[in-house]
Amino acid sequence: MLAELFRQSARDCAGASPLTSTLLAAASADLDSGGPTRRVMANAERARAGDVPALRFAAAVHRVVLEGRAPALAAHYPTVGGSPELGALWADARGVVEEHADELRALVDTTTVQTNEPGRSGPLFGGLHTATALAAAAAGRRTPFPVRLLEVGASGGLNLRPHRIAYLHGDRVFGDPGSPLRLDTGWSGEPDGDLDRPLRLVGRGGCDPNPVDVSTVDGRQHLLSFVWPDQRERWTRLGAALDLAAVDPVPVRRAPASEWLGEQLARPERDVLTVVWHSVVWQYASAAERAAGRAVLASAAERATAAAPLALLVFEPRRGHDPALPHEFQLLLKLWPAGRSLRLGAGGPHGTPFTWESAPWV
Ligand SMILES: C[S@@+](CC[C@H](N)C(=O)[O-])C[C@H]1O[C@@H](n2cnc3c(N)ncnc32)[C@H](O)[C@@H]1O
């Protein structure tokens, strides 16, 4: 039942976002009592848990706040300079839900939960250094390979600029120290490879069945609205990543992974390391799509040579060593034709903090 899904989402985000949790708990009671939330959610009454209707509701309300059309509620939202007063939140939210019910319903009906986490560029950056160094060693090259980066499930493409970010690690800065995006990596340990050597990207591209065009106001607002409003670090990071995307646009093609990869991997490219990358994507693809993606990759792996190597680098939730935790977010690397298969580390869902290691991926 819908109100129960709202209560579940309220519990799930209580630690990370007290504001979202309070909003959703109050909205669940409002659903029970037939208040304005019911009008907003009229077309989502039979939603499945996987559609996370409550998070779509919270994002729609956030969007109205971001657009400056809910001044009383804005006073609670740190993303527009407010400061949450949880006890008074619903009193101010209810009026907004009532006044904007039709528009909120349209937003809830037409959006899926869509995020793009630039913090995941931290594991990507380190993983690329390791991959280029290992591929070079396997090919007998003295210098690391330049990279052709192919991202599936790229969303707004915000992780397609790993060479243009300043990565802060203790008192050191890797990557591009002048970047508007300064990523506090939260690293324990370091990846293999010479991190002071610039990463050379000679090609970049991404695909997503539901891409977000971050060159438009609508696309930017869409991604911003899905950040929980009291998560300031995540908000700042996303804003800086959008600024970076504005000066270095990379289009994301509307296509599922297998179709797009089939085109991109049709011919091996010499003197570059082709890297297929995805983060927190695989669980959203259907079983058929995953099988098709694996088949495309396997056939490209057969064609890879020491001079035209191929890598798969992924940051995805998997069962970890600690049985008390349901899963952890692991960085995994496969390299062809070198035949390497490594677990490079694990970290928080948004890519930071992150602990580097190097162990077989089995
Ligand atoms: C949680 S988001 C992660 C976005 C991005 N990779 C990141 O780490 O910020 C999951 C993304 O996977 C995309 N997706 C779902 N099914 C897909 C498929 N079959 N092929 C490629 N991407 C897919 C969704 O559209 C969505 O943008």
CSV table of C-alpha atoms and ligand atoms in Angstrom, one decimal:
chain,number,residue,atom,x,y,z
A,1,MET,CA,0.0,0.0,0.0
A,2,LEU,CA,1.2,3.4,-1.0
A,3,ALA,CA,1.3,5.0,2.5
A,4,GLU,CA,3.4,2.0,3.7
A,5,LEU,CA,5.9,2.6,0.9
A,6,PHE,CA,6.1,6.2,2.1
A,7,ARG,CA,6.8,5.0,5.7
A,8,GLN,CA,9.4,2.6,4.4
A,9,SER,CA,11.2,5.3,2.5
A,10,ALA,CA,11.0,7.6,5.5
A,11,ARG,CA,12.7,5.0,7.6
A,12,ASP,CA,15.3,4.3,4.9
A,13,CYS,CA,16.5,7.9,4.7
A,14,ALA,CA,16.1,8.8,8.4
A,15,GLY,CA,19.9,8.7,9.0
A,16,ALA,CA,21.0,10.4,5.8
A,17,SER,CA,18.3,13.0,5.5
A,18,PRO,CA,16.1,13.9,8.5
A,19,LEU,CA,14.3,16.5,6.4
A,20,THR,CA,13.2,14.0,3.7
A,21,SER,CA,12.3,11.4,6.3
A,22,THR,CA,10.1,13.9,8.2
A,23,LEU,CA,8.4,15.1,5.0
A,24,LEU,CA,7.7,11.5,3.9
A,25,ALA,CA,6.5,10.3,7.4
A,26,ALA,CA,4.0,13.3,7.5
A,27,ALA,CA,3.0,12.7,3.9
A,28,SER,CA,2.2,9.0,4.7
A,29,ALA,CA,-0.1,10.1,7.4
A,30,ASP,CA,-1.7,12.6,5.0
A,31,LEU,CA,-2.2,9.8,2.5
A,32,ASP,CA,-4.0,7.8,5.2
A,33,SER,CA,-6.3,10.6,6.1
A,34,GLY,CA,-7.1,11.6,2.5
A,35,GLY,CA,-5.2,14.9,2.5
A,36,PRO,CA,-3.7,16.7,-0.5
A,37,THR,CA,-0.9,14.1,-0.9
A,38,ARG,CA,-3.5,11.7,-2.1
A,39,ARG,CA,-4.3,14.0,-5.0
A,40,VAL,CA,-0.7,14.3,-5.9
A,41,MET,CA,-0.2,10.5,-5.8
A,42,ALA,CA,-3.5,9.6,-7.5
A,43,ASN,CA,-1.8,7.8,-10.4
A,44,ALA,CA,0.8,6.0,-8.3
A,45,GLU,CA,-1.5,4.2,-6.0
A,46,ARG,CA,-0.4,0.8,-7.3
A,47,ALA,CA,3.3,1.7,-7.5
A,48,ARG,CA,5.8,-1.0,-6.8
A,49,ALA,CA,8.4,-0.5,-4.1
A,50,GLY,CA,11.1,-0.5,-6.9
A,51,ASP,CA,9.5,2.7,-8.4
A,52,VAL,CA,10.1,4.4,-5.0
A,53,PRO,CA,7.1,6.7,-5.4
A,54,ALA,CA,7.9,8.5,-2.1
A,55,LEU,CA,11.3,9.7,-3.4
A,56,ARG,CA,9.6,10.9,-6.6
A,57,PHE,CA,7.2,12.9,-4.4
A,58,ALA,CA,10.0,14.4,-2.3
A,59,ALA,CA,11.9,15.4,-5.5
A,60,ALA,CA,8.8,17.0,-7.0
A,61,VAL,CA,8.3,19.1,-3.8
A,62,HIS,CA,12.0,19.9,-3.8
A,63,ARG,CA,11.7,21.1,-7.4
A,64,VAL,CA,8.9,23.6,-6.6
A,65,VAL,CA,11.1,24.9,-3.8
A,66,LEU,CA,14.2,25.2,-6.1
A,67,GLU,CA,12.1,27.2,-8.6
A,68,GLY,CA,11.4,29.7,-5.9
A,69,ARG,CA,7.6,29.1,-5.7
A,70,ALA,CA,7.3,27.9,-2.1
A,71,PRO,CA,8.8,30.6,0.1
A,72,ALA,CA,7.5,29.4,3.5
A,73,LEU,CA,8.7,25.8,2.8
A,74,ALA,CA,12.0,27.1,1.4
A,75,ALA,CA,12.9,28.4,4.9
A,76,HIS,CA,13.5,24.7,5.8
A,77,TYR,CA,15.5,23.8,2.7
A,78,PRO,CA,19.3,24.2,3.0
A,79,THR,CA,19.6,24.0,-0.8
A,80,VAL,CA,18.0,27.4,-1.1
A,81,GLY,CA,19.6,28.9,2.1
A,82,GLY,CA,17.1,27.6,4.6
A,83,SER,CA,17.5,25.8,7.9
A,84,PRO,CA,15.2,22.8,8.7
A,85,GLU,CA,12.8,23.1,11.6
A,86,LEU,CA,11.5,19.6,11.5
A,87,GLY,CA,8.6,20.2,13.9
A,88,ALA,CA,7.1,22.9,11.7
A,89,LEU,CA,8.0,21.3,8.3
A,90,TRP,CA,4.7,19.6,7.5
A,91,ALA,CA,2.7,22.7,8.4
A,92,ASP,CA,4.6,24.6,5.7
A,93,ALA,CA,4.8,21.7,3.3
A,94,ARG,CA,1.1,20.8,3.4
A,95,GLY,CA,0.0,24.2,1.8
A,96,VAL,CA,2.5,23.7,-1.0
A,97,VAL,CA,1.3,20.2,-1.7
A,98,GLU,CA,-2.3,21.5,-1.8
A,99,GLU,CA,-1.6,24.6,-3.9
A,100,HIS,CA,0.6,22.8,-6.5
A,101,ALA,CA,-1.1,19.4,-6.4
A,102,ASP,CA,-1.7,19.1,-10.2
A,103,GLU,CA,1.8,20.1,-11.1
A,104,LEU,CA,3.3,17.8,-8.5
A,105,ARG,CA,1.2,15.0,-9.8
A,106,ALA,CA,2.5,15.6,-13.3
A,107,LEU,CA,6.1,15.6,-12.0
A,108,VAL,CA,5.6,12.4,-10.0
A,109,ASP,CA,3.9,10.7,-13.0
A,110,THR,CA,6.6,11.6,-15.5
A,111,THR,CA,9.8,11.2,-13.6
A,112,THR,CA,11.7,8.1,-12.6
A,113,VAL,CA,14.3,8.3,-9.7
A,114,GLN,CA,17.3,9.6,-11.6
A,115,THR,CA,20.6,10.5,-10.0
A,116,ASN,CA,24.1,11.1,-11.2
A,117,GLU,CA,26.8,11.0,-8.5
A,118,PRO,CA,30.1,12.8,-9.4
A,119,GLY,CA,31.7,11.4,-6.3
A,120,ARG,CA,32.0,8.1,-8.2
A,121,SER,CA,34.6,9.7,-10.3
A,122,GLY,CA,37.0,9.1,-7.4
A,123,PRO,CA,37.0,5.3,-7.8
A,124,LEU,CA,36.9,5.8,-11.6
A,125,PHE,CA,40.0,8.0,-11.6
A,126,GLY,CA,42.1,5.6,-9.4
A,127,GLY,CA,40.8,2.6,-11.3
A,128,LEU,CA,41.8,4.2,-14.7
A,129,HIS,CA,45.3,4.8,-13.4
A,130,THR,CA,45.6,1.2,-12.3
A,131,ALA,CA,44.1,-0.2,-15.5
A,132,THR,CA,46.3,1.9,-17.8
A,133,ALA,CA,49.5,1.0,-15.9
A,134,LEU,CA,48.6,-2.8,-15.9
A,135,ALA,CA,47.7,-2.8,-19.6
A,136,ALA,CA,51.0,-1.0,-20.4
A,137,ALA,CA,53.0,-3.5,-18.4
A,138,ALA,CA,51.3,-6.4,-20.1
A,139,ALA,CA,52.1,-4.8,-23.5
A,140,GLY,CA,55.7,-4.0,-22.6
A,141,ARG,CA,55.1,-0.3,-22.9
A,142,ARG,CA,57.0,2.2,-20.8
A,143,THR,CA,54.2,4.7,-20.5
A,144,PRO,CA,50.5,4.1,-19.6
A,145,PHE,CA,48.0,3.8,-22.4
A,146,PRO,CA,45.7,6.7,-23.2
A,147,VAL,CA,42.1,5.9,-22.5
A,148,ARG,CA,38.9,5.7,-24.6
A,149,LEU,CA,36.2,5.8,-21.9
A,150,LEU,CA,32.8,4.3,-22.7
A,151,GLU,CA,30.2,4.7,-19.9
A,152,VAL,CA,26.9,2.8,-19.9
A,153,GLY,CA,24.1,4.1,-17.7
A,154,ALA,CA,25.8,7.5,-17.8
A,155,SER,CA,22.6,9.5,-16.7
A,156,GLY,CA,23.7,13.1,-17.2
A,157,GLY,CA,27.3,12.1,-18.1
A,158,LEU,CA,28.8,13.8,-15.0
A,159,ASN,CA,31.4,11.0,-14.6
A,160,LEU,CA,32.8,11.5,-18.1
A,161,ARG,CA,35.4,14.0,-17.0
A,162,PRO,CA,37.6,12.1,-14.6
A,163,HIS,CA,40.7,13.9,-15.8
A,164,ARG,CA,39.2,17.3,-15.1
A,165,ILE,CA,38.5,17.0,-11.4
A,166,ALA,CA,40.7,18.0,-8.4
A,167,TYR,CA,41.0,14.9,-6.2
A,168,LEU,CA,41.9,15.8,-2.6
A,169,HIS,CA,43.8,13.1,-0.7
A,170,GLY,CA,45.4,14.3,2.6
A,171,ASP,CA,47.6,17.2,1.7
A,172,ARG,CA,47.9,16.1,-1.9
A,173,VAL,CA,45.8,17.0,-5.0
A,174,PHE,CA,45.6,14.8,-8.0
A,175,GLY,CA,44.0,15.3,-11.3
A,176,ASP,CA,43.3,18.9,-12.3
A,177,PRO,CA,44.1,21.2,-9.4
A,178,GLY,CA,42.3,24.2,-11.1
A,179,SER,CA,39.0,22.3,-11.5
A,180,PRO,CA,35.7,23.8,-10.1
A,181,LEU,CA,35.0,20.3,-8.9
A,182,ARG,CA,37.1,19.5,-5.8
A,183,LEU,CA,36.4,16.0,-4.6
A,184,ASP,CA,37.3,15.1,-1.1
A,185,THR,CA,38.2,11.5,-1.9
A,186,GLY,CA,38.1,10.1,1.7
A,187,TRP,CA,40.7,7.5,0.5
A,188,SER,CA,42.3,5.0,2.7
A,189,GLY,CA,45.4,3.8,0.8
A,190,GLU,CA,46.0,4.6,-2.8
A,191,PRO,CA,45.5,2.9,-6.1
A,192,ASP,CA,48.4,1.4,-8.1
A,193,GLY,CA,49.8,3.7,-10.8
A,194,ASP,CA,51.5,7.1,-11.0
A,195,LEU,CA,48.7,9.4,-9.8
A,196,ASP,CA,50.8,12.5,-10.5
A,197,ARG,CA,50.9,11.6,-14.2
A,198,PRO,CA,48.0,13.2,-16.1
A,199,LEU,CA,45.3,10.8,-17.3
A,200,ARG,CA,45.1,11.1,-21.1
A,201,LEU,CA,41.5,10.6,-22.4
A,202,VAL,CA,41.4,10.4,-26.2
A,203,GLY,CA,37.8,9.6,-26.5
A,204,ARG,CA,34.7,9.7,-24.3
A,205,GLY,CA,31.1,8.7,-24.7
A,206,GLY,CA,28.1,7.6,-22.8
A,207,CYS,CA,24.7,6.0,-23.2
A,208,ASP,CA,21.6,5.7,-21.1
A,209,PRO,CA,18.0,4.6,-22.0
A,210,ASN,CA,16.9,7.7,-20.1
A,211,PRO,CA,19.6,10.3,-20.4
A,212,VAL,CA,19.5,13.7,-18.6
A,213,ASP,CA,20.5,16.6,-20.8
A,214,VAL,CA,22.5,18.7,-18.3
A,215,SER,CA,22.9,21.4,-20.9
A,216,THR,CA,19.3,22.4,-20.2
A,217,VAL,CA,17.8,24.1,-17.2
A,218,ASP,CA,15.2,21.4,-17.0
A,219,GLY,CA,17.9,18.6,-17.0
A,220,ARG,CA,19.9,20.3,-14.3
A,221,GLN,CA,16.8,21.0,-12.1
A,222,HIS,CA,15.8,17.4,-12.5
A,223,LEU,CA,19.1,16.0,-11.2
A,224,LEU,CA,19.3,18.7,-8.4
A,225,SER,CA,15.8,17.9,-7.2
A,226,PHE,CA,16.8,14.3,-6.4
A,227,VAL,CA,19.5,15.3,-4.0
A,228,TRP,CA,18.1,15.2,-0.5
A,229,PRO,CA,18.0,18.9,0.5
A,230,ASP,CA,20.0,18.5,3.8
A,231,GLN,CA,22.9,16.7,2.1
A,232,ARG,CA,25.1,19.7,1.6
A,233,GLU,CA,28.3,18.0,0.5
A,234,ARG,CA,26.4,16.1,-2.2
A,235,TRP,CA,24.6,19.2,-3.3
A,236,THR,CA,27.9,21.2,-3.6
A,237,ARG,CA,29.5,18.4,-5.5
A,238,LEU,CA,26.6,18.1,-8.0
A,239,GLY,CA,26.6,21.9,-8.5
A,240,ALA,CA,30.3,22.0,-9.3
A,241,ALA,CA,30.0,18.9,-11.6
A,242,LEU,CA,27.2,20.7,-13.5
A,243,ASP,CA,29.4,23.8,-13.8
A,244,LEU,CA,32.2,21.6,-15.2
A,245,ALA,CA,29.8,19.9,-17.7
A,246,ALA,CA,28.7,23.4,-18.9
A,247,VAL,CA,32.3,24.2,-20.1
A,248,ASP,CA,33.1,20.6,-21.3
A,249,PRO,CA,29.9,19.1,-22.8
A,250,VAL,CA,29.8,15.4,-23.6
A,251,PRO,CA,26.5,14.2,-25.0
A,252,VAL,CA,24.9,11.0,-23.7
A,253,ARG,CA,23.2,8.8,-26.3
A,254,ARG,CA,19.7,7.5,-25.7
A,255,ALA,CA,20.3,3.8,-25.9
A,256,PRO,CA,20.5,0.7,-23.7
A,257,ALA,CA,23.9,-0.7,-22.8
A,258,SER,CA,24.1,-3.7,-25.1
A,259,GLU,CA,23.0,-1.9,-28.3
A,260,TRP,CA,25.4,1.1,-27.8
A,261,LEU,CA,28.4,-1.1,-26.7
A,262,GLY,CA,27.9,-3.3,-29.7
A,263,GLU,CA,28.5,-0.3,-31.9
A,264,GLN,CA,31.3,1.2,-29.9
A,265,LEU,CA,33.2,-2.1,-29.5
A,266,ALA,CA,32.7,-3.3,-33.1
A,267,ARG,CA,36.4,-2.7,-33.9
A,268,PRO,CA,39.4,-2.7,-31.5
A,269,GLU,CA,41.3,0.6,-31.4
A,270,ARG,CA,45.1,0.4,-31.5
A,271,ASP,CA,47.3,2.3,-29.0
A,272,VAL,CA,44.5,3.1,-26.6
A,273,LEU,CA,43.0,1.3,-23.7
A,274,THR,CA,39.2,1.0,-24.3
A,275,VAL,CA,37.5,1.1,-20.9
A,276,VAL,CA,33.9,0.1,-20.4
A,277,TRP,CA,32.7,1.7,-17.2
A,278,HIS,CA,29.5,1.6,-15.2
A,279,SER,CA,28.5,2.6,-11.7
A,280,VAL,CA,25.3,1.6,-9.9
A,281,VAL,CA,23.6,0.6,-13.2
A,282,TRP,CA,23.5,-3.1,-13.5
A,283,GLN,CA,20.7,-3.7,-11.0
A,284,TYR,CA,18.4,-1.5,-13.2
A,285,ALA,CA,19.0,-3.4,-16.4
A,286,SER,CA,16.7,-6.4,-17.2
A,287,ALA,CA,18.2,-9.9,-17.1
A,288,ALA,CA,17.9,-10.1,-21.0
A,289,GLU,CA,19.8,-6.8,-21.3
A,290,ARG,CA,22.5,-7.9,-18.9
A,291,ALA,CA,23.0,-11.1,-20.8
A,292,ALA,CA,23.2,-9.2,-24.1
A,293,GLY,CA,25.7,-6.7,-22.6
A,294,ARG,CA,27.9,-9.6,-21.3
A,295,ALA,CA,27.8,-11.2,-24.8
A,296,VAL,CA,28.9,-8.0,-26.5
A,297,LEU,CA,31.7,-7.6,-24.0
A,298,ALA,CA,32.9,-11.2,-24.3
A,299,SER,CA,33.1,-10.9,-28.1
A,300,ALA,CA,35.0,-7.7,-27.9
A,301,ALA,CA,37.4,-9.3,-25.3
A,302,GLU,CA,38.2,-12.0,-27.8
A,303,ARG,CA,39.3,-9.4,-30.3
A,304,ALA,CA,41.4,-7.4,-27.8
A,305,THR,CA,45.2,-7.5,-28.3
A,306,ALA,CA,48.1,-6.2,-26.3
A,307,ALA,CA,48.2,-3.2,-28.6
A,308,ALA,CA,44.4,-2.7,-28.5
A,309,PRO,CA,43.5,-3.8,-25.0
A,310,LEU,CA,40.1,-3.7,-23.4
A,311,ALA,CA,39.0,-3.1,-19.7
A,312,LEU,CA,35.8,-3.5,-17.8
A,313,LEU,CA,35.8,-1.2,-14.7
A,314,VAL,CA,32.7,-1.2,-12.6
A,315,PHE,CA,31.6,0.3,-9.3
A,316,GLU,CA,28.5,-1.7,-8.2
A,317,PRO,CA,26.9,-3.0,-5.0
A,318,ARG,CA,27.9,-6.6,-4.2
A,319,ARG,CA,27.9,-8.8,-1.2
A,320,GLY,CA,31.1,-8.1,0.8
A,321,HIS,CA,33.2,-9.7,3.5
A,322,ASP,CA,31.2,-8.4,6.4
A,323,PRO,CA,28.1,-10.6,6.9
A,324,ALA,CA,26.4,-7.9,9.0
A,325,LEU,CA,26.2,-5.6,5.9
A,326,PRO,CA,23.8,-6.5,3.1
A,327,HIS,CA,26.2,-5.4,0.4
A,328,GLU,CA,29.1,-3.0,-0.2
A,329,PHE,CA,30.0,-0.9,-3.2
A,330,GLN,CA,33.0,-2.5,-4.9
A,331,LEU,CA,35.4,-1.4,-7.6
A,332,LEU,CA,36.2,-4.3,-9.9
A,333,LEU,CA,38.5,-4.5,-12.9
A,334,LYS,CA,38.9,-7.0,-15.8
A,335,LEU,CA,41.6,-6.6,-18.4
A,336,TRP,CA,42.0,-8.3,-21.8
A,337,PRO,CA,44.1,-9.8,-23.2
A,338,ALA,CA,46.2,-9.6,-20.0
A,339,GLY,CA,43.7,-11.9,-18.3
A,340,ARG,CA,43.6,-9.8,-15.1
A,341,SER,CA,40.6,-9.8,-12.8
A,342,LEU,CA,40.9,-7.7,-9.7
A,343,ARG,CA,38.9,-6.2,-6.9
A,344,LEU,CA,40.5,-2.7,-6.4
A,345,GLY,CA,38.6,-1.6,-3.3
A,346,ALA,CA,35.2,-0.7,-1.8
A,347,GLY,CA,33.6,2.4,-0.6
A,348,GLY,CA,30.5,4.5,0.1
A,349,PRO,CA,27.6,4.4,-2.4
A,350,HIS,CA,28.6,7.8,-3.7
A,351,GLY,CA,32.2,6.8,-4.2
A,352,THR,CA,33.6,8.4,-1.1
A,353,PRO,CA,35.0,7.4,1.4
A,354,PHE,CA,36.9,4.6,-0.4
A,355,THR,CA,39.4,2.0,0.7
A,356,TRP,CA,41.9,0.8,-1.9
A,357,GLU,CA,43.2,-2.7,-2.1
A,358,SER,CA,44.2,-5.2,-4.8
A,359,ALA,CA,42.9,-8.7,-4.6
A,360,PRO,CA,41.7,-11.3,-7.1
A,361,TRP,CA,38.1,-10.8,-8.3
A,362,VAL,CA,36.5,-14.2,-8.1
B,1,LIG,C1,21.5,5.1,-10.2
B,1,LIG,S1,21.6,5.7,-11.8
B,1,LIG,C2,23.4,5.8,-11.9
B,1,LIG,C3,23.9,6.8,-12.9
B,1,LIG,C4,25.4,7.0,-13.0
B,1,LIG,N1,26.0,5.8,-13.5
B,1,LIG,C5,26.0,7.3,-11.7
B,1,LIG,O1,26.8,6.5,-11.1
B,1,LIG,O2,25.8,8.4,-11.2
B,1,LIG,C6,21.3,4.3,-12.8
B,1,LIG,C7,21.3,4.6,-14.3
B,1,LIG,O3,21.2,3.4,-15.1
B,1,LIG,C8,20.4,3.6,-16.2
B,1,LIG,N2,20.0,2.3,-16.8
B,1,LIG,C9,18.9,1.6,-16.5
B,1,LIG,N3,18.9,0.5,-17.4
B,1,LIG,C10,19.9,0.6,-18.2
B,1,LIG,C11,20.4,-0.2,-19.4
B,1,LIG,N4,19.8,-1.3,-19.8
B,1,LIG,N5,21.5,0.3,-20.0
B,1,LIG,C12,22.2,1.4,-19.6
B,1,LIG,N6,21.8,2.1,-18.6
B,1,LIG,C13,20.7,1.8,-17.9
B,1,LIG,C14,19.3,4.5,-15.7
B,1,LIG,O4,18.6,5.2,-16.7
B,1,LIG,C15,20.1,5.4,-14.8
B,1,LIG,O5,20.5,6.6,-15.4
